mmCIF file of C-alpha atoms in Angstrom:
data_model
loop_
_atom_site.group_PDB
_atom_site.id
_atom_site.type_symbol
_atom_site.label_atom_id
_atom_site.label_comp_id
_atom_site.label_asym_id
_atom_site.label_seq_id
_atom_site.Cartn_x
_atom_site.Cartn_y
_atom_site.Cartn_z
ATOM 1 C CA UNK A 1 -24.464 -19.842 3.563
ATOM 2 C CA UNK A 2 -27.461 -21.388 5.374
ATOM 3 C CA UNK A 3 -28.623 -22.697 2.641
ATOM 4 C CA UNK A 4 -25.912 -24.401 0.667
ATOM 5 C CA UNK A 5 -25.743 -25.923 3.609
ATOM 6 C CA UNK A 6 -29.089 -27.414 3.411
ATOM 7 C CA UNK A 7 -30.571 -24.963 6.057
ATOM 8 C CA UNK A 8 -33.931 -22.892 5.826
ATOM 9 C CA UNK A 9 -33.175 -18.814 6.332
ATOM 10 C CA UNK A 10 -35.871 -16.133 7.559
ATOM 11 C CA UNK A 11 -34.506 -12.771 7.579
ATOM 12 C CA UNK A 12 -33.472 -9.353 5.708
ATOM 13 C CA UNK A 13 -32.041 -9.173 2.631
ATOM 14 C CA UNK A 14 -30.719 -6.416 0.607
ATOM 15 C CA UNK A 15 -31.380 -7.050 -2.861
ATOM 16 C CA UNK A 16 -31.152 -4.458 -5.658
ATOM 17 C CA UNK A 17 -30.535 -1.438 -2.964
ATOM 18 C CA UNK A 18 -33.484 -2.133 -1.299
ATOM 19 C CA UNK A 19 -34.075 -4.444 1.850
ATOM 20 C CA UNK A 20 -36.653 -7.665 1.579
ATOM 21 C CA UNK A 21 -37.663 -9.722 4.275
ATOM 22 C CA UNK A 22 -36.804 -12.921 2.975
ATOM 23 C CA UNK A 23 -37.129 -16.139 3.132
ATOM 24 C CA UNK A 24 -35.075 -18.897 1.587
ATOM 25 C CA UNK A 25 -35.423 -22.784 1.618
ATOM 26 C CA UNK A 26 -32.769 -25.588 0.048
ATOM 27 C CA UNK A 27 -34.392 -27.515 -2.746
ATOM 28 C CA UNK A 28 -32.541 -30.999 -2.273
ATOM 29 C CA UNK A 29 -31.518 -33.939 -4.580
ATOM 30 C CA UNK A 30 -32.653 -37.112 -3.347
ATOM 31 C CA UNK A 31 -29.387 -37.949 -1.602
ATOM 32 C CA UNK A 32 -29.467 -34.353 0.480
ATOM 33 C CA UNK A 33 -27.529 -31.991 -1.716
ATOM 34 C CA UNK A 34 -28.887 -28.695 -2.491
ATOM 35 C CA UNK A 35 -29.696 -28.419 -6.097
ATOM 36 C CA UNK A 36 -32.050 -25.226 -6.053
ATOM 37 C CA UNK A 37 -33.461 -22.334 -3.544
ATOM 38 C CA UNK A 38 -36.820 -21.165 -3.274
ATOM 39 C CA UNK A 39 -37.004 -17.658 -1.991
ATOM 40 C CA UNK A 40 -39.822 -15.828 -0.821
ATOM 41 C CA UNK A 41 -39.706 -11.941 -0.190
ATOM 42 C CA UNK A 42 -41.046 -8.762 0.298
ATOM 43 C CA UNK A 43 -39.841 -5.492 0.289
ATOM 44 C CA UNK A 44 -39.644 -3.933 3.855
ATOM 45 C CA UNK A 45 -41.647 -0.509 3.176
ATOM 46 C CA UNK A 46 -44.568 -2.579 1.641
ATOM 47 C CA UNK A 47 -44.473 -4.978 4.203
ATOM 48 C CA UNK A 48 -44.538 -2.057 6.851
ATOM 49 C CA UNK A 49 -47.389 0.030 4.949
ATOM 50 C CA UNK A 50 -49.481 -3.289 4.889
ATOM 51 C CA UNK A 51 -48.673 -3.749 8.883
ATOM 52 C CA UNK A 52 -49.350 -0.154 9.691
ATOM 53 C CA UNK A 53 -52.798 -0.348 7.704
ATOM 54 C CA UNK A 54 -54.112 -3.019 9.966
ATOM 55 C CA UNK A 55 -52.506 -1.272 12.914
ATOM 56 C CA UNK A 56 -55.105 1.661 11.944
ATOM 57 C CA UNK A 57 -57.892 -0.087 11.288
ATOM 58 C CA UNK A 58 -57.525 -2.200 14.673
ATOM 59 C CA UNK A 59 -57.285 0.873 16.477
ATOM 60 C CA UNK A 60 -60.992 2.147 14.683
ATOM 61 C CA UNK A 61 -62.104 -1.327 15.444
ATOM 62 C CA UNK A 62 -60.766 -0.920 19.335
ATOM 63 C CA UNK A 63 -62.435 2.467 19.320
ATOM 64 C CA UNK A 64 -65.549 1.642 18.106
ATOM 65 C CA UNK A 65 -65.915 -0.915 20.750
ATOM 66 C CA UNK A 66 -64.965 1.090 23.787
ATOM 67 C CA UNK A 67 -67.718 3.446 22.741
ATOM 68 C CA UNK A 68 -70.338 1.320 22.546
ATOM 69 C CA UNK A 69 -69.471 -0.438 25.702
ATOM 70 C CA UNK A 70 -69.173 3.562 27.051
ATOM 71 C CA UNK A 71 -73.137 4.042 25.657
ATOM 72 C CA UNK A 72 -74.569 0.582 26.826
ATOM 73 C CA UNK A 73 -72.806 1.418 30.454
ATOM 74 C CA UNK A 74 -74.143 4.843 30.046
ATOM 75 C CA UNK A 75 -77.683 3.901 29.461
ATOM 76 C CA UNK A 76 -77.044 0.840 32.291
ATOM 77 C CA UNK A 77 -76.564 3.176 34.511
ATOM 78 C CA UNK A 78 -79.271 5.900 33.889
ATOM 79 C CA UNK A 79 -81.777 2.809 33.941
ATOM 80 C CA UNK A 80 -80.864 1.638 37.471
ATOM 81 C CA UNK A 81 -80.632 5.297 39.031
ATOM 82 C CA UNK A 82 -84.045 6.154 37.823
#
């Protein structure tokens, strides 16, 4: 209803049984009626596979880091005792 109305909408959408996250924007006629949509979507379990595959790769990024710092620390510290 949003958008008859001439208002953008960013949310969830079920659309053919399955739920999009969705986006949907009034095209409008020069005087401000709405004479089209454009909708932008994407199914949620893509969209949550894609999210989850940078979560991972973050956390091996994140990991890799901390053990470096861990060695260079390490070493640090072996170097000023001796």
């Amino acid at each position: 209803e949003s958008v008859t109305n001439g208002e953008l909408y960013i949310g969830e959408a079920k659309i053919l049984d399955k739920e999009f996250y969705t986006a949907y924007n009034p095209i409008k006629y020069k005087e401000g009626n709405v004479i089209g949509i454009v909708f932008i979507g994407i199914e949620k379990s893509k969209a949550e596979a894609i999210g989850m595959n940078f979560v991972m790769k973050g956390l091996v990024t994140i990991i890799a880091i901390v053990a470096i710092l861990l060695i260079v620390i390490t070493v640090a510290a072996i170097l000023i005792i001796n």
